[in-house]
């Protein structure tokens, strides 16, 4: 229907006849002449309709915002003084010869020609309108560029795109499964994949050698912060490879992508062990744009009377750290109170601090409610260890290590954001040497990555001290966000069974749930490994968006519903019957 996209015409088209199709972004009636800004996915063009074309003029009088029209006209230079330098097509306009209304539009639920802060629920309910906004369309377009880029890169490296099933058995990635009832096997359920993990491992057994897939994954989690029940992974697996080769290749892909799509040259990714990440930043995905680091001081305070410090200092699971904020002595009482409340969210019972006014006066030069409890000598030793300077503030965290890591780790990020402490725009890294397991809070262990991750020790060593074992897992982190993660896998049946046992999955259960994997490991499984990137997060970072919902065409809300289609919804009794399902009504339950 069209000859050009609206945003694509420019001075080189002057005097040409063009046909444009799109939405009426704005209509201005200047008595005598009507101006229409016509919009399509490429941009805006100004259309001038004058009364010399009476039919078109009367149509232009009828159009309203978001009407769909087709216009044919001649491109001409805008009269001197009326150009718009901010617009790609701002030097020209189209003198309309013919205007055809292709469809009318009801009054939009929110205006598209100006920025109005309508709630996200309305935007999601009318997502098809929201996506008409250029910034949203540009995000979709960018996402498409990213996926093409990844496909091209991986195709070029010999990776094969293979689809894996959506209706399958549970793949443990640490979340709840979405279940789909089977009609043909009453009482039985499929699980939607939390990731294609086991299928990609099977493909390695099959000899595919290099696999990738841009795969939908489903996890029924309590939706903290910025998660979606279904999300997209760039899923990769390789045979006959070690962690160095794989991470180098994946780093190359991300670096080249940043260079080609954003014109950003990322530095070579440093490697940080999990233990160092926890020690210095309290996190396994540290934001290295922020220069602040934690310093352990438990050994210095283990003998003081101040129980708040000496308690955790003498507890094997406790931790006492200092976090020095250069020039932080300027913080007001109110700011410190706010930070104290902030760390409270993470379970910290308070936020002790020392302001460093004048070190030449020794402890006299320190201003703090806690120096008198620590004693001058210890206070000064702490100052020396954190290399404090006049004008700094030193914050403290003292509690169970988990609470200290989370609270002071979060404080570090908050200070970085609030006080603009960033030393660079992009800080990528690899985090390596993760532990295999962590405590599950019920006396057992759970896999930190997933149960198919290879430990870096022998099965005997693993069995002897599972809580000490390290894994061959790696995470790619950018600006404090985990972009992706993976591991070298177990390719030996005995090792896999050992890991299952440590996780409390006895042989019989392992056979029922993962018999196919254990079988595959018996029939010549090559050494292999891989990783998966979170595509939504990657695009979010690349486009500077605040939430992954901004880069997903039709996302769900925080409570896992789709505002647009009103899913999940009820189903007919007939359908349930076919599935041999009877629904217990929560209300009826309550009345019993
Ligand atoms: N399946 C893993 C995940 O979803 C990624 C991997 O190990 O390749 O996190």
Coordinates of C-alpha atoms in Angstrom, one line a residue, residues 106-439:
X106 CA -11.9 5.3 19.6
X107 CA -10.4 8.0 21.9
X108 CA -7.1 6.4 23.1
X109 CA -7.0 5.4 26.8
X110 CA -4.0 7.6 27.2
X111 CA -2.5 10.2 24.8
X112 CA 0.3 9.0 22.6
X113 CA 1.5 12.5 21.4
X114 CA 2.7 13.6 24.8
X115 CA 4.2 11.8 27.8
X116 CA 1.6 11.2 30.4
X117 CA 2.5 9.1 33.4
X118 CA -0.4 6.7 33.4
X119 CA -0.2 3.7 35.7
X120 CA 1.5 0.6 34.4
X121 CA -1.7 -1.4 34.7
X122 CA -3.4 0.8 32.1
X123 CA -0.4 0.5 29.9
X124 CA -0.5 -3.3 30.2
X125 CA -4.2 -3.5 29.7
X126 CA -3.9 -1.5 26.4
X127 CA -0.5 -2.8 25.6
X128 CA -1.2 -2.7 21.9
X129 CA -1.5 1.1 22.2
X130 CA 1.4 1.4 24.6
X131 CA 3.6 -0.4 22.1
X132 CA 2.8 2.3 19.5
X133 CA 4.9 4.7 21.4
X134 CA 8.2 5.2 19.6
X135 CA 10.3 4.4 22.7
X136 CA 8.5 1.1 23.2
X137 CA 8.7 0.2 19.5
X138 CA 12.3 1.0 19.5
X139 CA 12.9 -1.4 22.4
X140 CA 11.2 -4.2 20.5
X141 CA 13.2 -3.3 17.4
X142 CA 16.4 -3.4 19.5
X143 CA 15.5 -6.7 21.0
X144 CA 15.1 -8.1 17.6
X145 CA 18.5 -6.8 16.6
X146 CA 20.0 -8.5 19.7
X147 CA 18.5 -11.9 18.9
X148 CA 19.6 -11.6 15.2
X149 CA 23.0 -10.7 16.5
X150 CA 23.2 -13.7 18.8
X151 CA 21.9 -16.0 16.1
X152 CA 24.5 -14.8 13.6
X153 CA 27.3 -15.0 16.1
X154 CA 26.4 -18.5 17.2
X155 CA 25.7 -19.8 13.7
X156 CA 29.1 -18.5 12.7
X157 CA 30.7 -20.5 15.5
X158 CA 29.0 -23.7 14.4
X159 CA 26.2 -23.8 16.9
X160 CA 23.0 -25.5 15.8
X161 CA 19.5 -24.1 16.8
X162 CA 17.5 -27.0 18.1
X163 CA 14.0 -26.7 19.7
X164 CA 13.2 -28.7 22.8
X165 CA 9.8 -29.5 24.2
X166 CA 7.6 -27.2 26.2
X167 CA 5.4 -30.0 27.5
X168 CA 7.9 -32.1 29.5
X169 CA 8.9 -33.3 33.0
X170 CA 10.1 -31.1 35.8
X171 CA 13.6 -29.7 35.3
X172 CA 14.9 -28.5 38.6
X173 CA 16.2 -25.0 38.6
X174 CA 15.1 -24.1 42.0
X175 CA 11.6 -22.8 41.4
X176 CA 8.1 -24.3 41.4
X177 CA 6.8 -25.8 38.2
X178 CA 3.9 -24.8 36.0
X179 CA 1.9 -27.9 35.5
X180 CA -0.3 -28.8 32.5
X181 CA -2.8 -31.6 33.1
X182 CA -2.8 -34.4 30.6
X183 CA -6.3 -35.4 29.1
X184 CA -5.0 -38.7 27.7
X185 CA -3.4 -39.7 30.9
X186 CA -5.9 -38.7 33.6
X187 CA -4.3 -37.6 36.8
X188 CA -0.9 -37.0 35.2
X189 CA 0.7 -33.7 34.4
X190 CA 3.3 -32.2 32.2
X191 CA 5.6 -29.6 33.6
X192 CA 6.6 -26.6 31.6
X193 CA 10.4 -26.4 31.4
X194 CA 12.2 -24.2 33.9
X195 CA 15.0 -24.4 31.4
X196 CA 15.9 -26.8 28.5
X197 CA 18.7 -28.0 30.8
X198 CA 18.3 -31.8 30.5
X199 CA 17.3 -31.7 26.8
X200 CA 20.4 -29.8 25.9
X201 CA 22.5 -32.3 27.8
X202 CA 20.8 -35.1 25.9
X203 CA 21.7 -33.3 22.6
X204 CA 25.3 -33.4 23.7
X205 CA 25.0 -37.2 24.2
X206 CA 23.5 -37.3 20.6
X207 CA 26.5 -35.6 19.2
X208 CA 25.0 -32.2 18.3
X209 CA 28.2 -30.8 19.8
X210 CA 27.2 -27.2 19.7
X211 CA 23.6 -26.2 20.5
X212 CA 21.7 -23.0 21.1
X213 CA 18.1 -22.0 21.4
X214 CA 16.3 -18.8 22.2
X215 CA 14.1 -20.6 24.6
X216 CA 11.0 -19.7 26.7
X217 CA 11.4 -20.8 30.3
X218 CA 8.7 -21.0 33.0
X219 CA 9.2 -20.6 36.7
X220 CA 6.4 -20.3 39.2
X221 CA 8.1 -18.1 41.7
X222 CA 6.8 -15.6 44.2
X223 CA 7.5 -12.7 42.0
X224 CA 10.1 -10.7 43.8
X225 CA 11.3 -7.5 42.2
X226 CA 11.8 -7.9 38.5
X227 CA 10.9 -11.4 37.4
X228 CA 8.5 -12.8 35.0
X229 CA 6.8 -16.3 35.2
X230 CA 7.8 -16.8 31.6
X231 CA 11.0 -15.4 30.3
X232 CA 13.5 -16.0 27.6
X233 CA 16.9 -17.5 27.8
X234 CA 19.7 -17.7 25.2
X235 CA 20.5 -21.2 26.0
X236 CA 23.9 -22.7 24.9
X237 CA 25.6 -26.0 25.3
X238 CA 28.9 -27.4 23.9
X239 CA 30.7 -30.7 24.0
X240 CA 34.5 -31.3 24.5
X241 CA 35.0 -27.9 26.0
X242 CA 36.3 -26.5 29.3
X243 CA 35.2 -23.5 31.3
X244 CA 37.9 -21.3 29.9
X245 CA 37.1 -21.9 26.3
X246 CA 33.4 -21.5 26.8
X247 CA 33.5 -18.3 28.9
X248 CA 36.0 -16.8 26.5
X249 CA 33.7 -17.5 23.6
X250 CA 30.6 -16.1 25.4
X251 CA 32.5 -13.1 26.5
X252 CA 33.6 -12.5 22.9
X253 CA 29.9 -12.6 21.8
X254 CA 28.8 -10.0 24.4
X255 CA 31.8 -7.7 23.8
X256 CA 31.2 -7.8 20.0
X257 CA 27.5 -7.2 20.5
X258 CA 28.2 -4.2 22.7
X259 CA 30.6 -2.9 20.2
X260 CA 28.4 -3.4 17.2
X261 CA 25.1 -2.4 18.7
X262 CA 26.0 0.2 21.2
X263 CA 29.4 1.4 20.1
X264 CA 30.7 0.5 23.6
X265 CA 34.0 -1.2 24.1
X266 CA 33.7 -3.3 27.2
X267 CA 36.9 -4.1 29.1
X268 CA 38.2 -7.6 29.3
X269 CA 36.0 -9.3 32.0
X270 CA 37.9 -9.8 35.3
X271 CA 37.3 -13.1 37.1
X272 CA 36.3 -13.0 40.7
X273 CA 35.8 -16.0 42.9
X274 CA 32.5 -16.4 44.7
X275 CA 34.4 -16.2 48.0
X276 CA 36.1 -12.9 47.1
X277 CA 32.7 -11.6 45.9
X278 CA 31.2 -12.3 49.2
X279 CA 34.2 -11.0 51.2
X280 CA 34.5 -7.7 49.4
X281 CA 31.0 -7.0 48.3
X282 CA 28.7 -9.4 50.2
X283 CA 27.4 -10.5 46.8
X284 CA 27.9 -13.1 44.1
X285 CA 26.9 -10.5 41.5
X286 CA 28.7 -7.4 42.6
X287 CA 28.3 -4.0 40.9
X288 CA 31.9 -3.1 40.3
X289 CA 31.1 0.4 39.1
X290 CA 31.0 1.3 42.8
X291 CA 34.4 1.4 44.3
X292 CA 33.4 0.7 48.0
X293 CA 34.6 -2.6 49.5
X294 CA 33.8 -4.3 52.8
X295 CA 36.7 -5.0 55.2
X296 CA 36.5 -7.7 57.8
X297 CA 37.2 -6.6 61.4
X298 CA 35.9 -9.5 63.5
X299 CA 39.4 -10.3 64.7
X300 CA 39.8 -6.8 66.1
X301 CA 36.5 -6.7 67.9
X302 CA 36.3 -10.2 69.2
X303 CA 37.4 -9.2 72.7
X304 CA 35.5 -6.0 73.2
X305 CA 32.6 -5.7 75.7
X306 CA 30.3 -4.4 73.1
X307 CA 28.2 -7.5 72.5
X308 CA 26.7 -6.2 69.3
X309 CA 30.2 -6.6 67.7
X310 CA 31.9 -9.3 69.9
X311 CA 28.8 -11.6 69.6
X312 CA 29.0 -12.1 65.8
X313 CA 32.8 -11.8 65.9
X314 CA 32.9 -15.0 68.0
X315 CA 30.1 -16.8 66.1
X316 CA 31.3 -19.2 63.4
X317 CA 28.3 -18.1 61.3
X318 CA 28.8 -14.4 62.2
X319 CA 30.6 -11.6 60.4
X320 CA 31.7 -8.1 61.3
X321 CA 32.6 -5.7 58.5
X322 CA 33.4 -2.1 58.0
X323 CA 32.5 -0.2 54.9
X324 CA 34.4 3.1 54.4
X325 CA 32.6 5.8 52.5
X326 CA 35.2 8.5 51.5
X327 CA 33.9 12.0 52.3
X328 CA 30.9 10.5 54.0
X329 CA 31.3 12.5 57.2
X330 CA 29.1 15.1 55.4
X331 CA 26.1 12.8 55.7
X332 CA 23.4 14.3 57.8
X333 CA 21.8 12.7 60.8
X334 CA 18.6 12.2 58.7
X335 CA 20.5 10.5 55.9
X336 CA 22.2 8.2 58.4
X337 CA 18.8 7.4 59.9
X338 CA 17.4 6.7 56.4
X339 CA 20.3 4.3 55.7
X340 CA 19.7 2.6 59.1
X341 CA 16.1 2.0 58.1
X342 CA 17.2 0.8 54.7
X343 CA 19.6 -1.9 56.1
X344 CA 16.7 -2.9 58.4
X345 CA 14.9 -4.2 55.3
X346 CA 17.6 -6.8 55.1
X347 CA 17.4 -7.8 58.7
X348 CA 20.2 -5.6 60.2
X349 CA 19.3 -4.5 63.7
X350 CA 21.1 -1.2 63.3
X351 CA 23.8 0.7 61.5
X352 CA 26.8 1.6 63.6
X353 CA 29.1 4.2 62.2
X354 CA 32.2 6.3 62.9
X355 CA 32.7 9.7 61.4
X356 CA 36.4 10.5 60.9
X357 CA 36.8 14.2 61.7
X358 CA 40.5 14.5 62.5
X359 CA 42.9 11.5 62.7
X360 CA 45.7 13.6 64.1
X361 CA 43.8 13.8 67.3
X362 CA 43.6 10.0 67.5
X363 CA 40.3 8.6 68.9
X364 CA 39.4 12.1 70.0
X365 CA 39.0 13.0 66.4
X366 CA 36.4 10.3 65.8
X367 CA 32.7 11.1 66.2
X368 CA 30.5 8.1 66.9
X369 CA 28.1 6.6 69.4
X370 CA 30.2 3.4 69.5
X371 CA 33.8 4.4 70.0
X372 CA 33.3 4.5 73.8
X373 CA 32.2 0.8 73.6
X374 CA 35.0 -0.3 71.4
X375 CA 37.8 1.5 73.2
X376 CA 40.1 4.1 71.6
X377 CA 42.8 1.6 70.6
X378 CA 40.5 -0.8 68.8
X379 CA 38.7 2.1 67.1
X380 CA 42.0 3.4 65.8
X381 CA 43.1 0.0 64.6
X382 CA 39.9 -0.3 62.6
X383 CA 40.6 3.1 61.1
X384 CA 44.1 2.0 60.1
X385 CA 42.7 -1.3 58.6
X386 CA 40.1 0.5 56.4
X387 CA 42.7 3.2 55.6
X388 CA 40.3 5.9 56.8
X389 CA 41.0 9.6 56.0
X390 CA 39.7 12.7 57.5
X391 CA 36.2 13.4 56.3
X392 CA 35.2 9.8 55.8
X393 CA 32.5 7.8 57.5
X394 CA 32.9 4.1 58.3
X395 CA 29.7 2.0 58.5
X396 CA 29.6 -1.3 60.3
X397 CA 27.7 -4.5 59.9
X398 CA 27.7 -7.1 62.6
X399 CA 25.3 -10.1 62.6
X400 CA 25.0 -13.5 61.0
X401 CA 27.1 -13.4 57.8
X402 CA 24.1 -13.8 55.6
X403 CA 22.5 -10.7 57.1
X404 CA 25.7 -8.7 57.0
X405 CA 26.3 -9.6 53.4
X406 CA 22.8 -8.7 52.3
X407 CA 22.5 -5.6 54.3
X408 CA 25.9 -4.0 53.8
X409 CA 26.0 -5.3 50.3
X410 CA 22.7 -3.5 49.6
X411 CA 23.9 -0.4 51.4
X412 CA 27.0 -0.3 49.2
X413 CA 24.8 -0.3 46.1
X414 CA 22.4 2.3 47.6
X415 CA 25.3 4.6 48.5
X416 CA 26.7 4.2 45.0
X417 CA 23.3 5.2 43.5
X418 CA 22.5 8.0 45.9
X419 CA 25.9 9.6 45.9
X420 CA 26.8 8.8 42.2
X421 CA 29.9 7.0 43.1
X422 CA 30.2 5.2 39.8
X423 CA 33.7 5.0 38.4
X424 CA 32.6 3.7 35.0
X425 CA 29.5 3.1 32.9
X426 CA 29.9 -0.7 32.4
X427 CA 31.5 -3.1 34.8
X428 CA 31.3 -6.7 33.5
X429 CA 32.9 -9.7 35.2
X430 CA 32.8 -13.4 35.6
X431 CA 32.1 -14.9 39.0
X432 CA 33.7 -18.4 39.3
X433 CA 34.4 -21.1 41.9
X434 CA 30.9 -21.2 43.4
X435 CA 30.3 -23.7 46.1
X436 CA 28.4 -26.7 45.0
X437 CA 25.7 -26.5 47.7
X438 CA 24.2 -24.3 50.3
X439 CA 22.1 -25.1 53.3

